[in-house]
Amino acid sequence: MKIRFFASILPLVLFFFAWGCSEGDGGKSVQVGVLLPKSGLADIGYEQPLEWVVENVNRAGGVAGKKLELVWKDLGKMESLPAARELLDDENILAVIGTDSSGDTFELAPLFIDGKKILITPAATSAHIFRAFAGEKYIWRTLESDVAQLRTMFVIAASEEIRKVALLTSTDTYGATFFDWFGFFATEFGMEITAIEQYDQEAETCDAHIRTILESGPEMFFAVPSDPESGICMVNAYDAYRKAGGTAEMLFSDGGTYASIVTETGGKAEGIRGLGMGYDLTSGFHYAFEKKFETPPSAYAANCYDALMLIAYALERSGGAGGEALADALIEVVDARGEETGWDEDGIAESLAAIRSGQLPDITGTTGSLEYDAEDHTDLVRSIFGVWRITDGEFVVKDYIWSDSGKKAGAQSAEAIFKSIASDENMQNLDGGSGSDLPERGGLWAFILAASSGWDNYRHQADALAAYRLLRDNGLPDDRIVLILADDLAQNEKNSLPGVVRNEPNGPNLYADAEIDYITTELSTDDLKAILRGQQDALLPEVIDGKDTDNLYVFIVGHGSRSGVLMEQDFLAPDDLAETLWEMKTEGRFRQALVEIEACHGGVMGEELEKETWSVADTLLISGANGYENSLGALYDRETKAWTADQFARAFVTYAADNTDSNLVQLYEHLYHGVNGSHVSIYNYGRMGDLEQVYLRDFVVE
């Protein structure tokens, strides 16, 4: 995200060094491009820390026998894409630092991967970047994703014994991380969610949404503004709430650090707290920076410093070579655990000397240990946040918190926080179920629905086709499968592979020979219920025509909320599904049913199923997320520029393909530990019998 932390309220003293900005010098230097603003409103002081590294490196003899030089593309004056292309096309530019925007970084990353040129961002914090490009050795960050920031906000709430929380966030790339992970951490920290509200910062103000938040009765709510206008709106609404006697506290994300939020609200922001990126206090960076530049370091100053320092070390290791050699050298540099070295002038000189001699030191930076994800790199696994409070019209840092402080859920020390999985203490105990005295299984029927349409929802139809292919490969004929899709992907104008729909990059074409029975956009939710209940007519010729000896597999994927699964402009509501399954069981239309829900808040469908109103026997529902959290996507395909799968659906299909003899307890345990960012949940298991005696093959193999 683009953050204007303390810089706008602090004087900036621009400091230029002998080897500053350049357009090239004919090979006399090793050149690193910079894709950051150094002019206009977006300039928060990126230039100072970068030029400081240049000075320290060149005083230590440069890299690979040449001086280090920066080639700037000022995003205060240029658009990111043409600026990036200029740097990509320049063979003298061996690596690039930037951008400060999550959206820009996400769009540019494939170009740098294809161009085999390192892009290392000191400021783009969206979790989407790691989710899409982890393991692509040309994309790096010198900070953690906003998953770490959100978790730190929960740490603050937990330390104050907060039990009820709410979230107000934007709909853009920055806000998406907070929205995606809020339910997960609320579950892990044992807190009740009173409301989750998203606002479109391009089309609306926050007013109505923040009223909903405040009326829901939280003890603390997390406010995530993407721009100054949204932050100002939040402060104004919160001030009115406080004056009316409201007691809930508002905690800003780092998006609340725009100086204009303070200056434009006339004192209303006084006392509000929030987070910002910090640095290792023991490193002395703050004091050294302030001594050198006569101003405190701005947001991301430490991250900028570390980014260029890492590139300098990798360039020394690669002998001044770029491309894959540089990427491999960077991995070697951050993985090394030799003699520990520091970040300052002496530390840089010591590190470069060691690398020249063939040794690899244990480097440390201004932000700390610079330890990266052991498997995929890309992201740091530990960082520090400053907790500020607006005091006398200024952002005053009151405390610092390491992102792994009081860790309760999530990654091990060598894993990025994006890989956080649900803790064992939140696993369900599936003992004690009881079911009917069932006859031996006869046939199998399947109902597969991708409830969404459009290229942006590619993964939903791909998930449905993957489930369809699993069943077909396991011998279930088409006339026992009802497949419902929008069918608008294979020939979509955005599809660079006409006729192809796949569930993984470079994977098989799942669309080939698929027999689609209905088009989603042509059906109502009443039609879906009729198809499940076997109510065949001229408009609905293909239905589930099961008997009391047949098993039923239901897979539903799409967008979800507490209202159910979105079906174009309508919802397949939780009680719609529960009532339909109850009617089917009562009418003898299935023996046992396994229902799989891949949707945000998917657990809400299971909550309804468990109510005594329905008492649906011999029916189990498994969802990728509980009723208050999101289910996350997976596998970004750079060729089609689409997310091709959802984590839970993908995990289910890949496990089921090779483990059909597993029982449903084993299935649950595998999925629970294999899906990150949500809690895989089982519902109605008490009416399904002993799940250790119910097998996956009964629902996916003919």
XYZ file of C-alpha atoms in Angstrom, residues 71-416:
346
model
C 18.701 4.792 -11.856
C 15.433 6.405 -10.766
C 12.056 6.299 -12.417
C 10.093 8.808 -10.382
C 6.565 7.488 -9.855
C 5.616 10.963 -8.722
C 5.887 11.897 -12.391
C 5.497 8.609 -14.302
C 3.007 5.770 -14.438
C 4.381 2.531 -13.039
C 3.962 0.333 -16.145
C 5.903 2.432 -18.683
C 8.513 3.216 -16.050
C 8.930 -0.476 -15.285
C 9.227 -1.350 -18.960
C 12.071 1.135 -19.363
C 13.967 -0.531 -16.540
C 13.180 -4.020 -17.805
C 14.407 -3.146 -21.300
C 17.674 -1.654 -20.025
C 20.244 -4.455 -19.877
C 22.426 -2.379 -17.564
C 19.754 -2.454 -14.854
C 20.363 -5.652 -12.900
C 17.646 -5.322 -10.251
C 14.836 -2.940 -9.301
C 13.536 -1.593 -5.984
C 9.803 -0.815 -5.945
C 6.966 -0.229 -6.038
C 5.189 1.333 -3.066
C 1.774 0.113 -4.238
C 0.434 -3.418 -3.748
C -1.707 -3.174 -6.863
C 1.175 -1.963 -9.029
C 3.558 -4.572 -7.647
C 1.068 -7.354 -8.313
C 0.587 -6.243 -11.926
C 4.300 -5.801 -12.585
C 5.525 -8.992 -10.925
C 4.851 -11.293 -13.923
C 6.858 -8.970 -16.170
C 9.874 -9.170 -13.880
C 9.549 -12.930 -13.517
C 9.419 -13.372 -17.282
C 12.274 -10.876 -17.698
C 14.347 -12.673 -15.017
C 15.037 -9.431 -13.212
C 14.705 -9.036 -9.447
C 11.972 -6.761 -8.128
C 12.183 -6.118 -4.387
C 9.484 -3.951 -2.828
C 9.998 -2.137 0.474
C 6.373 -1.043 0.850
C 3.795 -3.238 -0.955
C 2.099 -5.255 1.788
C -0.841 -7.126 0.230
C -0.955 -10.854 0.978
C -1.934 -11.419 -2.656
C 1.706 -10.898 -3.642
C 2.947 -13.854 -1.608
C -0.080 -15.952 -2.484
C 0.509 -15.462 -6.209
C 4.284 -15.272 -6.493
C 5.809 -17.120 -3.527
C 8.700 -19.212 -4.759
C 9.202 -17.076 -7.852
C 12.763 -16.103 -6.990
C 12.604 -12.737 -8.744
C 9.932 -11.222 -6.440
C 10.968 -10.146 -2.930
C 9.864 -7.927 -0.066
C 11.719 -6.453 2.882
C 8.611 -6.569 5.045
C 5.809 -8.950 5.889
C 2.362 -8.891 4.367
C -0.592 -7.234 6.045
C -1.496 -10.617 7.494
C 1.203 -9.865 10.066
C -0.178 -6.389 10.688
C -3.707 -7.706 11.212
C -2.470 -10.373 13.584
C -0.602 -7.690 15.528
C -3.851 -5.724 15.834
C -5.427 -8.823 17.384
C -2.458 -9.132 19.749
C -3.169 -5.590 20.954
C -6.868 -6.389 21.389
C -6.104 -9.618 23.258
C -3.665 -7.842 25.593
C -6.538 -5.555 26.593
C -8.960 -8.472 27.049
C -11.172 -7.375 24.174
C -13.831 -9.989 23.391
C -15.912 -8.325 20.665
C -14.334 -6.962 17.487
C -15.426 -5.562 14.125
C -13.730 -4.605 10.872
C -14.171 -1.720 8.449
C -12.015 -2.072 5.347
C -11.767 -0.995 1.728
C -12.496 -3.221 -1.258
C -9.149 -2.656 -2.983
C -6.025 -4.847 -2.986
C -4.811 -3.354 0.288
C -8.076 -3.839 2.147
C -8.575 -7.345 0.781
C -5.927 -8.851 3.053
C -7.638 -7.550 6.193
C -11.032 -8.714 4.921
C -9.718 -12.166 3.994
C -7.964 -12.877 7.295
C -10.143 -11.140 9.877
C -12.383 -14.122 10.591
C -9.437 -16.485 10.847
C -7.662 -14.505 13.554
C -10.893 -13.760 15.393
C -11.424 -17.514 15.669
C -7.842 -18.144 16.718
C -7.950 -15.470 19.410
C -11.406 -16.530 20.591
C -13.129 -13.227 19.834
C -16.683 -12.583 18.718
C -17.183 -10.734 15.447
C -19.964 -8.170 15.647
C -19.669 -6.867 12.069
C -17.491 -6.898 8.947
C -18.033 -4.016 6.536
C -16.357 -3.203 3.217
C -16.610 0.126 1.441
C -15.734 1.019 -2.144
C -13.334 3.900 -1.697
C -13.746 4.904 -5.345
C -17.528 5.193 -5.253
C -18.749 5.843 -1.719
C -17.902 7.287 1.650
C -17.511 5.249 4.792
C -20.465 6.827 6.642
C -23.147 4.153 6.328
C -20.659 1.359 6.895
C -19.117 2.843 10.013
C -22.595 3.401 11.461
C -23.280 -0.302 10.976
C -19.975 -1.121 12.656
C -20.622 1.080 15.661
C -24.226 -0.060 16.056
C -23.090 -3.699 16.156
C -21.609 -3.193 19.624
C -17.882 -3.995 19.331
C -15.449 -3.268 22.133
C -12.809 -2.466 19.510
C -12.989 -2.123 15.746
C -10.189 -2.158 13.213
C -10.323 0.708 10.719
C -8.483 0.171 7.422
C -8.540 3.268 5.187
C -6.932 3.150 1.742
C -6.795 6.897 1.237
C -6.864 10.106 3.289
C -10.510 10.813 2.469
C -11.610 7.492 3.950
C -9.511 8.038 7.050
C -10.988 11.506 7.531
C -14.487 10.071 7.161
C -13.745 7.436 9.808
C -12.358 9.983 12.261
C -15.350 12.303 11.840
C -17.857 9.489 12.375
C -15.917 8.114 15.324
C -15.677 11.530 16.949
C -19.467 11.917 16.804
C -19.817 8.423 18.288
C -17.475 9.255 21.177
C -19.264 12.502 21.906
C -22.529 10.555 22.093
C -21.029 8.350 24.804
C -19.700 5.469 22.703
C -16.916 3.489 24.334
C -15.596 1.212 21.600
C -12.033 1.987 20.564
C -11.009 2.508 16.942
C -7.624 1.025 16.008
C -6.211 2.233 12.681
C -4.103 0.121 10.361
C -1.070 1.794 8.814
C -3.527 3.281 6.325
C -4.460 5.719 9.076
C -1.063 7.409 9.042
C -1.780 10.054 6.441
C -0.920 13.410 8.001
C -4.015 14.954 6.420
C -6.213 12.739 8.613
C -4.961 14.779 11.549
C -4.782 18.195 9.920
C -8.172 17.986 8.181
C -10.199 16.814 11.175
C -9.404 19.700 13.506
C -8.376 17.792 16.578
C -11.015 15.057 16.281
C -8.326 12.424 15.785
C -6.691 13.176 19.118
C -6.085 10.013 21.127
C -6.726 7.550 18.286
C -4.256 4.657 18.044
C -2.895 2.679 15.123
C 0.036 0.773 13.639
C 2.899 1.617 11.307
C 5.961 -0.236 10.060
C 8.803 -0.054 12.551
C 12.438 -1.047 12.757
C 14.681 -2.894 15.164
C 15.214 -0.496 18.043
C 18.383 -2.298 19.077
C 19.949 -1.591 15.679
C 20.367 2.124 16.330
C 18.946 2.929 12.905
C 16.597 5.630 14.143
C 19.321 7.557 15.936
C 21.853 7.210 13.141
C 19.310 8.311 10.550
C 18.217 11.325 12.562
C 21.825 12.328 13.188
C 22.662 12.110 9.492
C 19.560 13.707 8.009
C 18.343 15.829 10.919
C 14.900 14.251 10.705
C 13.465 10.954 11.984
C 13.175 8.154 9.433
C 9.913 8.097 7.518
C 7.753 5.047 6.902
C 9.576 2.316 4.992
C 12.953 4.078 5.324
C 14.355 1.023 7.076
C 12.774 -1.330 4.544
C 14.255 0.684 1.662
C 17.681 0.577 3.250
C 17.528 -3.187 3.695
C 16.269 -3.746 0.140
C 19.242 -2.068 -1.510
C 21.685 -3.552 0.986
C 20.463 -7.048 0.087
C 20.803 -6.356 -3.617
C 24.355 -5.079 -3.098
C 25.318 -8.265 -1.258
C 23.745 -10.449 -3.931
C 25.511 -8.508 -6.695
C 28.829 -9.058 -4.944
C 28.011 -12.750 -4.624
C 27.046 -13.053 -8.319
C 30.132 -11.172 -9.456
C 27.999 -8.393 -10.870
C 25.853 -10.746 -12.949
C 22.111 -10.260 -13.159
C 19.296 -12.617 -14.089
C 19.132 -16.082 -12.581
C 22.649 -15.840 -11.186
C 21.643 -12.790 -9.148
C 18.409 -14.411 -7.968
C 20.287 -17.504 -6.808
C 22.897 -15.334 -5.130
C 20.209 -13.458 -3.203
C 18.798 -16.744 -1.903
C 22.279 -17.805 -0.795
C 22.849 -14.479 0.952
C 19.641 -14.522 3.009
C 19.926 -18.226 3.851
C 23.514 -17.996 5.107
C 24.294 -18.281 8.824
C 27.971 -17.444 9.098
C 29.415 -14.694 11.258
C 26.787 -12.091 12.111
C 27.255 -8.657 10.544
C 25.462 -5.339 10.997
C 23.642 -2.911 8.740
C 25.708 0.268 9.141
C 28.780 1.428 7.216
C 31.094 -0.909 9.094
C 28.653 -3.789 8.830
C 28.243 -3.343 5.086
C 32.023 -3.191 4.621
C 32.453 -6.335 6.710
C 29.727 -8.201 4.804
C 31.057 -7.267 1.379
C 34.589 -8.244 2.378
C 33.377 -11.627 3.605
C 31.433 -12.291 0.412
C 34.452 -11.301 -1.708
C 36.508 -13.854 0.171
C 33.985 -16.580 -0.555
C 32.288 -16.537 2.832
C 28.614 -15.902 3.518
C 27.903 -13.983 6.737
C 24.722 -13.989 8.769
C 23.447 -10.576 7.689
C 21.203 -8.357 9.747
C 19.363 -5.261 8.640
C 17.761 -2.191 10.068
C 14.490 -4.122 10.389
C 16.026 -7.087 12.166
C 17.352 -10.515 11.262
C 16.225 -10.521 7.601
C 15.086 -14.120 7.901
C 13.020 -15.247 4.923
C 10.544 -18.042 4.350
C 12.738 -21.127 4.203
C 10.953 -22.731 1.264
C 9.670 -19.893 -0.896
C 11.637 -16.848 0.295
C 9.771 -13.769 -1.052
C 8.618 -12.611 2.425
C 10.272 -12.004 5.766
C 9.066 -14.153 8.639
C 9.479 -11.512 11.365
C 9.079 -7.761 11.493
C 8.263 -4.986 13.934
C 5.356 -2.561 14.140
C 5.207 0.783 15.873
C 2.051 1.416 17.910
C 1.283 5.121 17.710
C -1.211 7.425 19.323
C -2.164 10.856 17.993
C -0.989 13.241 20.696
C -1.123 17.016 20.373
C -1.737 16.620 16.658
C 1.247 14.345 16.010
C 1.802 10.621 15.510
C 3.744 9.562 18.587
C 5.021 5.979 18.744
C 4.236 4.593 22.181
C 5.322 0.989 21.787
C 6.860 -1.531 19.402
C 5.595 -5.060 18.818
C 7.324 -7.870 16.960
C 4.956 -9.588 14.531
C 5.504 -12.966 16.180
C 4.865 -11.595 19.678
C 2.679 -13.915 21.720
C 2.236 -16.139 18.686
C -0.807 -18.317 19.111
C -1.591 -19.287 15.554
C 0.343 -19.398 12.371
C 3.658 -20.154 10.840
C 6.760 -21.571 12.409
C 9.746 -19.260 12.608
C 10.966 -20.161 9.122
C 7.608 -19.756 7.396
C 5.894 -16.649 6.108
